[in-house]
Tab-separated table of C-alpha atoms in Angstrom:
chain	number	residue	atom	x	y	z
A	1	MET	CA	-12.586	15.050	7.570
A	2	ARG	CA	-9.106	16.512	7.668
A	3	SER	CA	-7.602	13.248	8.914
A	4	VAL	CA	-9.292	11.319	6.082
A	5	CYS	CA	-7.762	13.706	3.543
A	6	SER	CA	-4.388	13.249	5.187
A	7	LEU	CA	-4.738	9.455	5.045
A	8	LEU	CA	-5.730	9.668	1.387
A	9	ARG	CA	-2.687	11.837	0.665
A	10	TRP	CA	-0.328	9.358	2.349
A	11	ALA	CA	-1.982	6.406	0.592
A	12	GLY	CA	-1.810	8.227	-2.743
A	13	TYR	CA	1.873	8.876	-2.256
A	14	ALA	CA	2.408	5.181	-1.501
A	15	LEU	CA	0.785	4.337	-4.837
A	16	VAL	CA	2.928	6.740	-6.897
A	17	ALA	CA	6.226	6.268	-5.055
A	18	GLY	CA	7.325	3.397	-7.309
A	19	PRO	CA	7.141	5.259	-10.620
A	20	LEU	CA	8.494	8.320	-8.846
A	21	ALA	CA	11.550	6.316	-7.762
A	22	CYS	CA	12.581	6.005	-11.409
A	23	ARG	CA	12.813	9.791	-11.744
A	24	PRO	CA	15.859	11.962	-10.954
A	25	VAL	CA	16.721	12.465	-7.294
A	26	ALA	CA	15.607	16.110	-7.303
A	27	VAL	CA	12.102	15.056	-8.368
A	28	ARG	CA	12.016	12.284	-5.755
A	29	LEU	CA	12.707	14.855	-3.060
A	30	ARG	CA	10.427	17.570	-4.423
A	31	VAL	CA	7.194	15.545	-4.376
A	32	PRO	CA	7.187	14.679	-0.639
A	33	ARG	CA	8.231	18.248	0.152
A	34	ARG	CA	5.236	19.634	-1.743
A	35	LEU	CA	2.750	17.034	-0.519
A	36	PHE	CA	3.650	16.924	3.157
A	37	GLY	CA	5.956	19.857	3.789
A	38	ALA	CA	8.683	17.330	4.564
A	39	SER	CA	11.909	19.167	3.949
A	40	PHE	CA	15.191	17.409	4.297
A	41	PRO	CA	18.671	18.455	3.302
A	42	MET	CA	20.273	17.044	0.228
A	43	GLY	CA	23.245	14.947	1.140
A	44	THR	CA	26.052	14.256	-1.247
A	45	ARG	CA	24.526	12.447	-4.180
A	46	SER	CA	25.416	8.802	-4.408
A	47	GLY	CA	24.457	6.592	-7.317
A	48	LEU	CA	24.431	3.509	-5.104
A	49	ARG	CA	22.060	5.059	-2.570
A	50	ALA	CA	19.760	6.225	-5.379
A	51	ALA	CA	19.774	2.736	-6.913
A	52	VAL	CA	18.974	1.108	-3.562
A	53	HIS	CA	16.182	3.633	-3.067
A	54	THR	CA	14.771	2.797	-6.504
A	55	VAL	CA	14.716	-0.949	-5.856
A	56	LEU	CA	13.252	-0.711	-2.356
A	57	ALA	CA	10.666	1.943	-3.298
A	58	ILE	CA	9.471	-0.162	-6.238
A	59	ALA	CA	9.223	-3.259	-4.024
A	60	VAL	CA	7.087	-1.430	-1.454
A	61	CYS	CA	5.018	0.197	-4.213
A	62	VAL	CA	4.239	-3.167	-5.820
A	63	LEU	CA	3.046	-4.420	-2.427
A	64	THR	CA	0.938	-1.256	-2.066
A	65	TRP	CA	-0.717	-1.780	-5.436
A	66	PHE	CA	-1.400	-5.444	-4.629
A	67	LEU	CA	-2.998	-4.529	-1.297
A	68	ALA	CA	-5.120	-1.856	-2.995
A	69	PHE	CA	-6.220	-4.482	-5.520
A	70	LEU	CA	-7.184	-6.864	-2.715
A	71	ALA	CA	-9.185	-4.112	-0.998
A	72	VAL	CA	-11.139	-3.385	-4.167
A	73	VAL	CA	-11.763	-7.086	-4.792
A	74	ALA	CA	-13.016	-7.564	-1.235
A	75	ALA	CA	-15.374	-4.594	-1.476
A	76	VAL	CA	-16.751	-5.592	-4.884
A	77	ARG	CA	-17.181	-9.227	-3.863
A	78	GLY	CA	-18.976	-8.155	-0.712
A	79	ILE	CA	-21.366	-5.860	-2.524
A	80	ALA	CA	-21.988	-8.267	-5.414
A	81	TYR	CA	-22.084	-11.435	-3.288
A	82	PRO	CA	-25.341	-12.808	-4.745
A	83	LEU	CA	-23.774	-12.733	-8.212
A	84	ILE	CA	-20.671	-14.556	-6.981
A	85	ALA	CA	-22.174	-17.083	-4.541
A	86	ASN	CA	-22.356	-20.642	-5.799
A	87	ASN	CA	-25.464	-21.644	-3.805
A	88	ASP	CA	-23.435	-23.097	-0.915
A	89	LEU	CA	-24.938	-20.727	1.622
A	90	GLU	CA	-24.953	-23.150	4.573
A	91	HIS	CA	-21.194	-22.776	4.965
A	92	SER	CA	-20.889	-19.069	4.200
A	93	TRP	CA	-20.701	-16.269	6.741
A	94	GLY	CA	-24.186	-15.060	7.553
A	95	GLY	CA	-25.833	-18.112	5.957
A	96	PRO	CA	-27.937	-20.209	5.503
A	97	THR	CA	-30.025	-17.544	3.729
A	98	LEU	CA	-28.836	-15.458	0.804
A	99	ALA	CA	-29.900	-12.217	2.490
A	100	GLY	CA	-27.910	-12.957	5.646
A	101	ALA	CA	-24.815	-13.980	3.696
A	102	TRP	CA	-25.096	-10.894	1.510
A	103	VAL	CA	-25.379	-8.542	4.491
A	104	VAL	CA	-22.370	-10.046	6.259
A	105	HIS	CA	-20.172	-10.050	3.153
A	106	ALA	CA	-21.174	-6.505	2.170
A	107	LEU	CA	-20.571	-5.177	5.685
A	108	LEU	CA	-17.153	-6.820	5.854
A	109	GLY	CA	-16.135	-5.802	2.330
A	110	VAL	CA	-17.107	-2.171	2.762
A	111	GLY	CA	-16.487	-1.953	6.504
A	112	LEU	CA	-12.843	-2.939	6.185
A	113	LEU	CA	-12.046	-0.210	3.639
A	114	PRO	CA	-10.895	2.228	6.383
A	115	ALA	CA	-8.470	-0.411	7.667
A	116	TRP	CA	-7.097	-0.879	4.156
A	117	LEU	CA	-6.724	2.918	3.854
A	118	VAL	CA	-4.742	3.094	7.112
A	119	LEU	CA	-2.508	0.252	5.898
A	120	LEU	CA	-1.806	1.999	2.591
A	121	ALA	CA	-1.139	5.287	4.396
A	122	GLY	CA	1.360	3.475	6.621
A	123	LEU	CA	3.161	2.264	3.519
A	124	GLY	CA	3.265	5.886	2.349
A	125	VAL	CA	4.983	6.838	5.602
A	126	VAL	CA	7.546	4.087	4.995
A	127	GLN	CA	8.170	5.456	1.492
A	128	VAL	CA	8.799	8.994	2.758
A	129	ARG	CA	11.085	7.766	5.548
A	130	LEU	CA	12.962	5.644	3.016
A	131	SER	CA	13.558	8.761	0.907
A	132	HIS	CA	14.749	10.629	3.996
A	133	GLN	CA	17.206	7.895	4.891
A	134	LEU	CA	18.645	7.042	1.492
A	135	LEU	CA	18.449	10.329	-0.393
A	136	GLY	CA	18.597	12.931	2.345
A	137	ARG	CA	20.806	10.896	4.693
A	138	THR	CA	18.766	11.956	7.692
A	139	GLY	CA	16.389	10.087	9.926
A	140	PRO	CA	16.341	6.644	11.486
A	141	TRP	CA	17.800	3.479	9.982
A	142	TRP	CA	14.641	1.339	10.164
A	143	PRO	CA	13.025	2.206	6.774
A	144	VAL	CA	15.636	0.242	4.843
A	145	SER	CA	15.162	-2.969	6.818
A	146	VAL	CA	11.367	-2.539	6.942
A	147	SER	CA	11.308	-2.087	3.162
A	148	LEU	CA	13.321	-5.270	2.686
A	149	VAL	CA	10.929	-7.191	4.937
A	150	LEU	CA	7.878	-5.673	3.216
A	151	GLY	CA	9.202	-6.618	-0.216
A	152	ALA	CA	9.815	-10.210	0.849
A	153	ALA	CA	6.473	-10.446	2.642
A	154	GLY	CA	4.715	-8.997	-0.392
A	155	ALA	CA	6.284	-11.613	-2.651
A	156	LEU	CA	5.213	-14.394	-0.284
A	157	LEU	CA	1.699	-12.936	-0.016
A	158	PHE	CA	1.366	-12.756	-3.791
A	159	ILE	CA	2.601	-16.325	-4.265
A	160	SER	CA	0.226	-17.656	-1.612
A	161	TRP	CA	-2.642	-15.675	-3.140
A	162	LEU	CA	-1.874	-17.178	-6.556
A	163	HIS	CA	-1.939	-20.694	-5.095
A	164	GLN	CA	-5.361	-20.231	-3.504
A	165	ILE	CA	-7.185	-19.005	-6.616
């Protein structure tokens, strides 16, 4: 149970890191310190580093919110599959009966929620490491490049999702 609470805390931080990135630097550093006990020294304040942190944190946060939206949609569609199905059950997972298709879609929609939670918690870790690197000037260099890649991948994922609906 403790690990689930920890995952929820990391995922929650990933969801609020974007709006938090628009706050003063002292607030940006205080929230991870209080949530996770992650203390890091304040480096010399740089407006450029704070601006880069704001842009990258918002990009990763937008991806986080989009992934959370997709998780909720998948769970709701799985649970409410009989209301959504368009009577083409021969080609659906678990078909050709409505009961079989409903069971498979509900199990997948709800069963994948822990995987979505781990993914969102991982994005929370990236957000904290990004704060360490850009605001505290400590830690590894990888959060900046990973955040750039995540922002670009999130934009491509959103565009491809828009084209398929």
